[in-house]
Structures are given as structure tokens and as C-alpha cells.
Coordinates of C-alpha atoms in Angstrom, one line a residue:
X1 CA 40.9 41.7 41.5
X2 CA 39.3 39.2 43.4
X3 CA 41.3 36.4 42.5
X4 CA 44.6 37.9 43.2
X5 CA 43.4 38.8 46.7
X6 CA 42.6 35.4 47.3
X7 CA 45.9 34.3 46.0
X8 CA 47.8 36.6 48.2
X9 CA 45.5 35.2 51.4
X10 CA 46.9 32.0 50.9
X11 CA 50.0 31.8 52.9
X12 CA 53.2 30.2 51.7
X13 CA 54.6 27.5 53.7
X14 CA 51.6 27.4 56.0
X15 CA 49.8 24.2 54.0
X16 CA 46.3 23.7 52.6
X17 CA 43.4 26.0 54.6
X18 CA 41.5 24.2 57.6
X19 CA 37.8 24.1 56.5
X20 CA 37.1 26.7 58.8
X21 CA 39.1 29.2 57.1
X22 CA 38.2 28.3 53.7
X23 CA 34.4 28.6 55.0
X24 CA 35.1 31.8 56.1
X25 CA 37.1 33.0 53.4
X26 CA 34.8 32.1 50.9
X27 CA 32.0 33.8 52.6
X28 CA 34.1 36.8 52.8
X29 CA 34.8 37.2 49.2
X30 CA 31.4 36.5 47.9
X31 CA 30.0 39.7 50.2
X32 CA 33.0 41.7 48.2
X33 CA 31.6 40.8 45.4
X34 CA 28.2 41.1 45.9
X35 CA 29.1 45.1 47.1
X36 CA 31.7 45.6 44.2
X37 CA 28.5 44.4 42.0
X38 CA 26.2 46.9 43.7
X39 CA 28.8 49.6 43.4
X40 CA 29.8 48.8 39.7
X41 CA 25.9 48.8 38.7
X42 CA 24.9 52.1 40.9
X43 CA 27.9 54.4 39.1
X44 CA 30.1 56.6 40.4
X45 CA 28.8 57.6 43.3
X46 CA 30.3 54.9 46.4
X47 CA 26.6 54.2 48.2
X48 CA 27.2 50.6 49.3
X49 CA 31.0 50.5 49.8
X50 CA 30.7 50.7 54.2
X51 CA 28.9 47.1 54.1
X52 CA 32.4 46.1 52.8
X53 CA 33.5 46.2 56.8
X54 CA 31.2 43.8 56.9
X55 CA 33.3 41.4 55.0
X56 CA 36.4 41.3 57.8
X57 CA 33.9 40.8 61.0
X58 CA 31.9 37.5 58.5
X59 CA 35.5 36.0 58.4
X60 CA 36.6 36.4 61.6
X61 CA 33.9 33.7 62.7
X62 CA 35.8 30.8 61.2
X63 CA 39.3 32.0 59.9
X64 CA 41.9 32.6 61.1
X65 CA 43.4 36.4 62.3
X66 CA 45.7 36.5 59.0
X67 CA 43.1 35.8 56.6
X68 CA 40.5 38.1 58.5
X69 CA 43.3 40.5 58.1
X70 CA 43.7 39.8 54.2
X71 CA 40.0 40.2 53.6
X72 CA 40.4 43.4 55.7
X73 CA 43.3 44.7 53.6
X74 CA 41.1 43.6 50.3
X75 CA 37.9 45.1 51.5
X76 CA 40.0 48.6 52.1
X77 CA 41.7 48.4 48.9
X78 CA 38.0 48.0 47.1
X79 CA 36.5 50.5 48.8
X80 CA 38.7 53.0 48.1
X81 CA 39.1 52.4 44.7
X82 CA 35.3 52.9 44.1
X83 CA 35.7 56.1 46.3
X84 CA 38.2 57.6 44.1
X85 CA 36.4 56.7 41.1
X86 CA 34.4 59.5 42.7
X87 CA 35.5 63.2 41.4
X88 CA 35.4 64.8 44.2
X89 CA 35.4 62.5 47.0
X90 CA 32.9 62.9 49.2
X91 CA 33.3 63.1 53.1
X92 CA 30.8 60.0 53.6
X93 CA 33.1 57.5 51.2
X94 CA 36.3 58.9 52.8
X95 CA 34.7 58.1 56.6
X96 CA 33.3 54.5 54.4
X97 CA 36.6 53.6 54.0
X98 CA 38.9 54.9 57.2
X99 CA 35.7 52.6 59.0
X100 CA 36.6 49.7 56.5
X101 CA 40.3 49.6 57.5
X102 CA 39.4 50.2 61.5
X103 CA 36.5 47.7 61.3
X104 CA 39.1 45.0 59.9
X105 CA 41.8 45.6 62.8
X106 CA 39.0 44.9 64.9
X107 CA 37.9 42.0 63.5
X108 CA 41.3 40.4 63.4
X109 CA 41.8 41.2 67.3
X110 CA 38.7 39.1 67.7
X111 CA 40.0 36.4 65.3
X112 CA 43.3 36.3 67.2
X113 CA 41.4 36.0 70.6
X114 CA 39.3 33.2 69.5
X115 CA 42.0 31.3 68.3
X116 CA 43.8 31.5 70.8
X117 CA 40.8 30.2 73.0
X118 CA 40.3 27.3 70.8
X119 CA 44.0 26.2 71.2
X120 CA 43.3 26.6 75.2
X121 CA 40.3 24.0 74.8
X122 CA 42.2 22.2 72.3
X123 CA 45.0 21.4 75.2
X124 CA 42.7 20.8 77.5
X125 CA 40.8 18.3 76.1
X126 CA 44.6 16.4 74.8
X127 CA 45.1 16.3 78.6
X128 CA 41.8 15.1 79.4
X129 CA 42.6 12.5 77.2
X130 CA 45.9 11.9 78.3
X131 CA 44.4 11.6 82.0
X132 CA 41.5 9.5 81.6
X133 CA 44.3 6.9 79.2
X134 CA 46.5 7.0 82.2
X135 CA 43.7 6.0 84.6
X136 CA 42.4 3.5 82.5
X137 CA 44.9 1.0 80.8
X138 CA 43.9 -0.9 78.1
X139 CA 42.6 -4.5 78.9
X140 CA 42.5 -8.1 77.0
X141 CA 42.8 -9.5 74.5
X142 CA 43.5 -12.0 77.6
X143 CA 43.6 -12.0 81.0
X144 CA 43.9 -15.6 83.0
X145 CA 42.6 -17.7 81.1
X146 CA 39.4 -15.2 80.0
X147 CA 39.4 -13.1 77.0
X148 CA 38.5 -9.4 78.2
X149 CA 38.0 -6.4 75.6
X150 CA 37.2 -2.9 77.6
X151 CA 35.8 0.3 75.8
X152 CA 34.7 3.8 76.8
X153 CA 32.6 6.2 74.7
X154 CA 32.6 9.5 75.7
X155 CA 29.7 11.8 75.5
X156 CA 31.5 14.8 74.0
X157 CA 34.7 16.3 72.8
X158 CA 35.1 18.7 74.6
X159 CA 37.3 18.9 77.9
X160 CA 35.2 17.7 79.8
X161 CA 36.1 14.5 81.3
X162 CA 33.8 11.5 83.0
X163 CA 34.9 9.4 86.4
X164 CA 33.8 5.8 84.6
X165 CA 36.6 3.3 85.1
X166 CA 37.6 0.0 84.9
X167 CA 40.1 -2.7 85.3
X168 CA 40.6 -6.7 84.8
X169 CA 43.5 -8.4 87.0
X170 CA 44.7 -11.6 87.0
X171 CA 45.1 -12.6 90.9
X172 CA 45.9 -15.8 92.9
X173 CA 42.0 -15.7 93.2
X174 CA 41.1 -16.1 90.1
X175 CA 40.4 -13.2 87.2
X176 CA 38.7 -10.1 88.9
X177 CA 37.6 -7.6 87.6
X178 CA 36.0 -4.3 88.4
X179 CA 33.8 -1.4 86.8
X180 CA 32.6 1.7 88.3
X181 CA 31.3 5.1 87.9
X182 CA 32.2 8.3 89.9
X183 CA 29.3 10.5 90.7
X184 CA 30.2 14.1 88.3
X185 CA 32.4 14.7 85.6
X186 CA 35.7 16.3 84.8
X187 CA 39.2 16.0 86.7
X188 CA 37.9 15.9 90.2
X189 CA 36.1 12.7 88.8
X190 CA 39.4 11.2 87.4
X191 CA 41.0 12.3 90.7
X192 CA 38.5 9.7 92.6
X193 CA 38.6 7.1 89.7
X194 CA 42.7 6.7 90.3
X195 CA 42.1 6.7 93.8
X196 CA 40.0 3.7 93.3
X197 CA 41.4 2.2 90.6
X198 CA 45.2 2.4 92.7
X199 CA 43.3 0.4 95.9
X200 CA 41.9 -2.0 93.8
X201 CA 45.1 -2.8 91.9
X202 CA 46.5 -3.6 95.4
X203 CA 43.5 -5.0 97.9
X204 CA 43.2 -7.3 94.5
X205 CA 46.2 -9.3 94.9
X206 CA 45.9 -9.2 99.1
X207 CA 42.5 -9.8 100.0
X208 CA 41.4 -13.4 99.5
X209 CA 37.2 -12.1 99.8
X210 CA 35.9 -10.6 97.3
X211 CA 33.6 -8.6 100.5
X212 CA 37.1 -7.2 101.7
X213 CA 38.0 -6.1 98.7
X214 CA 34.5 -4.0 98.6
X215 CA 34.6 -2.5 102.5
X216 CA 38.4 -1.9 101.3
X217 CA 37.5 0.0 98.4
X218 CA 34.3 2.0 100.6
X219 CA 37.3 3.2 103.3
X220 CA 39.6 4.6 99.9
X221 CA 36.9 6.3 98.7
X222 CA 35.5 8.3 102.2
X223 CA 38.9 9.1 102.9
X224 CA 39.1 10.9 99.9
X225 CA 35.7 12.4 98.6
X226 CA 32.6 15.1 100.2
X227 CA 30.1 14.2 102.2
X228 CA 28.1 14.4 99.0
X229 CA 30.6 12.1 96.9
X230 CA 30.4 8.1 96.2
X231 CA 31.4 5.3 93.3
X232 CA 28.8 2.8 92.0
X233 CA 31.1 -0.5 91.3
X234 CA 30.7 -4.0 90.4
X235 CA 33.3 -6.5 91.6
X236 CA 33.5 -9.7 90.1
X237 CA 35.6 -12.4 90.2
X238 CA 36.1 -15.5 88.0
X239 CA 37.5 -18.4 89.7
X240 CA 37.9 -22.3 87.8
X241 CA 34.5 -21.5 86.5
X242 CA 32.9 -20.0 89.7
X243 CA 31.7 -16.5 88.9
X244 CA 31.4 -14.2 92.0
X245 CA 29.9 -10.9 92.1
X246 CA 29.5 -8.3 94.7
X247 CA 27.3 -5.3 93.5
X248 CA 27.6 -1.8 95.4
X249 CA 24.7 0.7 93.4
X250 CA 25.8 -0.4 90.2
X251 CA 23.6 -1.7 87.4
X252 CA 23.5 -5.3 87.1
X253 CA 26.3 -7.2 84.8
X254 CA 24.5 -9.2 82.0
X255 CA 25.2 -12.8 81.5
X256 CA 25.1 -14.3 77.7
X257 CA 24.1 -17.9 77.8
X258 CA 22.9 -20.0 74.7
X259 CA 20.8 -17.0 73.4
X260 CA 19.4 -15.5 76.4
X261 CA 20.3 -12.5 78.4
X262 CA 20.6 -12.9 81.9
X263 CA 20.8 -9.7 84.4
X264 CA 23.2 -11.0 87.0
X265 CA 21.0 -8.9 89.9
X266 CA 22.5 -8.6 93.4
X267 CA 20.7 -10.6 96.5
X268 CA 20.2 -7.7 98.5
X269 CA 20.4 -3.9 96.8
X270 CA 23.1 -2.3 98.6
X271 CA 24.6 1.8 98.3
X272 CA 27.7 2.6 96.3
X273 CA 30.7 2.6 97.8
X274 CA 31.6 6.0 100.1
X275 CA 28.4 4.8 102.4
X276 CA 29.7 1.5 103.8
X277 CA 27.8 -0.5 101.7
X278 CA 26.8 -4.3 102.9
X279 CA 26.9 -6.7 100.0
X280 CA 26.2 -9.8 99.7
X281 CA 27.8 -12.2 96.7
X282 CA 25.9 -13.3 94.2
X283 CA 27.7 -16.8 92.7
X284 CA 26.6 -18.0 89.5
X285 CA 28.5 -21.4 87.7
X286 CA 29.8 -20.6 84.1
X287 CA 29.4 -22.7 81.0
X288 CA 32.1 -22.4 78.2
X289 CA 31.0 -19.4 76.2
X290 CA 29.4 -18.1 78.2
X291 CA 30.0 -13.6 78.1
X292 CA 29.8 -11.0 80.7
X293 CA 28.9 -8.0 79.8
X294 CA 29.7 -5.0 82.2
X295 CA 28.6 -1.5 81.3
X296 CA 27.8 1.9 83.3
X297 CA 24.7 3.9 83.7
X298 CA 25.3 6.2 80.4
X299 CA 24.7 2.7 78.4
X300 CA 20.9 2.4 80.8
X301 CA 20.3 5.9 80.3
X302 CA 21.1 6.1 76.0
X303 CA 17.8 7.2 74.9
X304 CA 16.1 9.0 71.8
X305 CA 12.5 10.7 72.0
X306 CA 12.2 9.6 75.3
X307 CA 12.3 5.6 74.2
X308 CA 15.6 4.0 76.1
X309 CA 18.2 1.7 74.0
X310 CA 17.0 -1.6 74.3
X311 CA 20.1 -3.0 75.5
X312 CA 18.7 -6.7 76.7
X313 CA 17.0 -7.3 73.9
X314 CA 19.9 -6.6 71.4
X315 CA 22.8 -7.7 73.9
X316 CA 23.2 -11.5 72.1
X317 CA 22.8 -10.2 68.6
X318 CA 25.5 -7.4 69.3
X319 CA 27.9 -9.2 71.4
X320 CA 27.7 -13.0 71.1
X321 CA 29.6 -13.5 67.8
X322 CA 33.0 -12.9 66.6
X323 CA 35.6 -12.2 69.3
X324 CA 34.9 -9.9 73.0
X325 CA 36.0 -6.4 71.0
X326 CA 34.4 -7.1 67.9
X327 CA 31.4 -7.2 69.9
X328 CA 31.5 -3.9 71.9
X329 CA 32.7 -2.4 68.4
X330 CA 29.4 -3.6 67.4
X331 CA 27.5 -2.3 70.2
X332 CA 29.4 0.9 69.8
X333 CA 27.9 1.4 66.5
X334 CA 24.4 -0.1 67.5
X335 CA 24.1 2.6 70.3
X336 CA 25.7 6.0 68.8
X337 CA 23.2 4.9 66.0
X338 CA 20.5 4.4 68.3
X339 CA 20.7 8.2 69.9
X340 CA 22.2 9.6 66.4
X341 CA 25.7 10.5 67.6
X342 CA 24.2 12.3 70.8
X343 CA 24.9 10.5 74.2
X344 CA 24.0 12.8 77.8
X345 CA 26.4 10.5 79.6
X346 CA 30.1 8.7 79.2
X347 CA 29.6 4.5 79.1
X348 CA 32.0 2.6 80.4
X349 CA 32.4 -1.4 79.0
X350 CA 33.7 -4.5 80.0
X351 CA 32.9 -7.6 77.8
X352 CA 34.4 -11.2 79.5
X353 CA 34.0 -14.5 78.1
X354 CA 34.9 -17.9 79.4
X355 CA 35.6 -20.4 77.6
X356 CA 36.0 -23.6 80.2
X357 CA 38.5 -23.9 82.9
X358 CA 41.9 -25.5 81.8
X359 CA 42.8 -29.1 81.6
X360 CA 43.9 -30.2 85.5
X361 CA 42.3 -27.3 87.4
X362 CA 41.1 -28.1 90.7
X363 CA 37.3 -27.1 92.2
X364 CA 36.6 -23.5 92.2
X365 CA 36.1 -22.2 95.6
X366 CA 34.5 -19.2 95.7
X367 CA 36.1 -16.1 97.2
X368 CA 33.9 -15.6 99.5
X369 CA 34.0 -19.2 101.0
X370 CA 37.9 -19.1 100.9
X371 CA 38.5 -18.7 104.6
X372 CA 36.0 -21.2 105.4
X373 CA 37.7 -23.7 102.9
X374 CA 41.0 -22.9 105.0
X375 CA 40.0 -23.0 108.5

């Protein structure tokens, strides 16, 4: 009897079970058969046939309404065939099974209700996704004449959306390139990350120091945030081999040179951007292959039993061979390895790497000194 129920469950035309339903299913139909057991064993009197309802409710957890439904509808049919088998039926196996069959509409209202609140998160998180793509394009393989690979991992898969962004841009002033992270989470966080992302992609192109671009960047961002509301960012720029950055509360870029790691560390600390930050440039020459690693605070704060990723000591290992995604691929795996598959914050990363300025280029000014160079 079994087997034909489970036969009937399995709807035509609706494709192979999700392993949820099957789960649930199978769960279902081994509690029938643990009751039919008990029943066939105890005789003719139905004793055990009301912990069939039990059956419907077990389903309902994973499956979906129409299988909860079927194992309703079997659980019903078995329970009153065992209270038949009864001469007379009693009152308590007719209530047994009139509770089976209202027990099992029950469960497959609550079936139908969760379902249709995991479709509701399901949508949501395709248009978180959706959002946080169109905020963030994809960057490389080459930008100038750098090659730039970008990558995000996200701390969860739920809805539940992070601010960290990025961008590379090839200007008049050389390859620049920013990354930041938006205090909070979620769409109010992707709100102020296209709000910065859209100035930059602008004051990029039009403002010749890399400082403007910052105090630019500070004046988007307090016209459209709390008093409680601000963006950690690195800007850097590379020009003809001249690397420029200007930090605003953001954790240092690391430079890969020959081996070492070298935290690229501002002057002067100054605040994020939404509190007027003043920065002052850090300039640094590159040598051909030389990297750049940028990366948000989730990648500082990736930790298991309290002992933090060791990011500078793996950094060259991880990301000086094979091309600039290859090695964020690798650091990928290195990290959700690290904190076994559980991260408590988005990370956001930006791997550059020069590889010498082309034949005929003229002395790199650095952005910062352009006006001087000019006056």
C-alpha cells in the first residue's frame, strides 16, 4: 500500500522531487510504517492509528503543500482501514481518523504558507543580486595598460545585501582605481555605494588631483547619508609607474614586491569619507610585477576560534603566481577554508599588477603634483 501511495505523490509533469521534498516525504512514509507495524502487531483493536496525523505535520517541514497533502490523504486512508478492521468501531478510532484528515488540511495550509515565504526570500535575494551586479561592473582582465581582476564574497545567501564596492577606470590621469565599504548592510547600503560609485565614475575623468577627487567624493556622500552614515575608501591611481594613494579610514592596500608584502599605510590616518576627511597621498614607484592587492575590512576581520586569517603572511603565496584572478580565486578558497564556509562580513577585492610602463611613455607626474607641473 505504501508504494502505491508514494507513486501517486509523485506528480506527473512536475519533474524529479527537490531534496527537500524527498526528505520529507521519506520521513513521512517511514512514520506510516512504523504505526501500520504497531497497529498490524497490536490486532484489531486501532490503539496507535492518531500518531498517523503526525505523519502530514513531519512533511510539511520540507515538502511541499501537495505532497503534505498526499501523505495526509495516505495517512487517512490507513487509519481508517485499521479502524474498520474494528467490528464495531469504536468512537475513539472514528474521532482518530476525522483528526487524521483535519490534522492533514492543516498541515498543508502551513506547507503552502512556507512556500510561499521561501519564494518571497528567494526573489529577494535574485534582486539583491541583481542590484549589488548593477552597482558593481565587472573589472579586468585589463584596464590601461594594468591587468585588474575584482571579486566579492558575500557573507550569506540570504537577502541580505552588503555596501562594499569597487571600480577601476582608465582616465587621462593614469589608471585609478577605487574600493570602499559603506557602513551597514542591505539596500540602503547599495543605495550609498551607487551614490558613490556614480561621482567617482565622473570626478574621475575631471579632477586632475587625486585629493579632489576624495573631498569630491566626502561632499556626495554627506549630501546623501545620516548624521551617523560614512564610506571607508582607498583611492589610488597609477600613473607611467607612479603609484598614488589617498586613504580615507580604509585598511591599507598591500603591495607585492619580490616576495615580500608591503602595507601601503597612509602618512597621516585620516576619517572615512562623510566627515571631511584630510588626506594626504602616499606615492610609492612601481617595479614591473609588482601587485596591489585591495580588499575590505570583512577580509581583516575573517577569523576562526578567535585567531584572525593571516592575510600578510599568505598574500605572495596566494596571489603572486598565475594571472590577477587566478590569484583572488586562490585566496577565495584559502579564506572560506580558513573560517570553514562561515564569514560575519562581505569582502570586497581588487588585485592590480603592473607590468612596466609602455615603450615611449613620458615621466609620471603624480596627481597630486599635476597643477604644480602646469603652473
Amino acid at each position: 500500500m505504501l508504494s502505491d501511495v508514494r507513486t501517486q505523490l509523485l506528480e506527473p509533469g512536475r519533474g524529479p522531487l527537490s531534496p527537500g521534498s524527498r526528505a520529507g516525504l521519506g520521513a513521512a512514509l517511514v512514520l506510516l510504517a512504523i504505526v501500520s507495524a504497531m497497529e498490524w502487531l497490536d490486532g484489531r483493536s486501532a490503539n496507535y492509528i492518531a500518531l498517523m496525523v503526525a505523519a502530514p505535520f513531519l512533511a510539511a517541514a520540507l515538502a511541499s503543500w501537495r505532497i503534505v497533502l498526499g501523505v495526509g490523504t495516505a495517512a487517512s486512508l490507513l487509519g481508517a482501514t485499521f479502524a474498520l478492521a474494528e467490528r464495531p468501531v469504536s468512537l475513539s478510532a472514528a474521532i482518530a481518523v476525522a483528526g487524521i484528515a483535519l490534522g492533514s488540511g492543516i498541515a498543508a495550509a502551513v506547507a503552502a504558507v512556507r512556500e510561499r515565504q521561501a519564494e518571497q526570500i528567494a526573489e529577494l535575494s535574485k534582486l539583491a543580486t541583481v542590484a549589488q551586479q548593477a552597482v558593481l561592473r565587472p573589472l579586468g582582465p585589463r584596464v590601461g595598460t594594468l591587468s585588474v581582476a575584482g571579486r566579492y564574497i558575500s557573507s550569506t545567501a540570504k537577502a541580505e545585501i552588503g555596501g562594499d564596492l569597487y571600480e577601476a577606470i582608465d582616465t587621462p590621469y593614469g589608471v585609478r582605481m577605487i574600493i570602499g565599504d559603506v557602513r551597514g548592510k542591505g539596500l540602503e547600503a547599495v543605495r550609498l555605494a551607487s551614490i558613490v560609485l556614480g561621482s567617482y565614475r565622473h570626478v574621475a575623468y575631471e579632477r586632475p588631483d587625486l585629493r579632489a577627487v576624495a573631498a569630491d567624493l566626502d561632499r556626495a556622500v554627506a549630501r546623501g547619508v545620516g548624521d551617523e552614515d560614512f564610506v571607508t575608501a582607498a583611492l589610488v591611481e597609477e600613473r607611467g609607474g607612479t603609484l598614488t594613494i589617498v586613504n580615507c579610514g580604509h585598511p591599507a592596500p598591500l603591495l607585492l614586491r619580490r616576495g615580500a608584502v608591503i602595507p601601503l599605510e597612509p602618512p597621516a590616518p585620516a576619517p572615512p569619507l562623510g566627515f571631511m576627511p584630510v588626506v594626504l597621498p602616499r606615492v610609492e614607484r612601481l617595479e614591473p610585477g609588482d601587485r596591489l592587492l585591495l580588499f575590505t575590512d570583512g577580509l581583516g576581520e575573517a577569523r576562526r576560534d578567535g585567531e584572525f586569517f593571516p592575510t600578510a603572511d599568505r598574500a605572495w603565496r596566494l596571489l603572486g603566481h598565475g594571472t590577477v584572478a587566478d590569484g583572488l580565486a586562490s585566496l577565495e578558497t584559502a579564506l572560506v577554508e580558513w573560517v570553514h564556509g562561515r564569514l560575519d562580513d562581505d569582502i570586497a577585492l581588487v588585485l592590480m599588477e603592473y607590468t612596466g610602463s609602455p615603450s615611449g611613455a613620458t615621466a609620471a607626474v603624480p596627481s597630486w603634483e599635476v597643477g604644480a607641473a602646469e603652473s
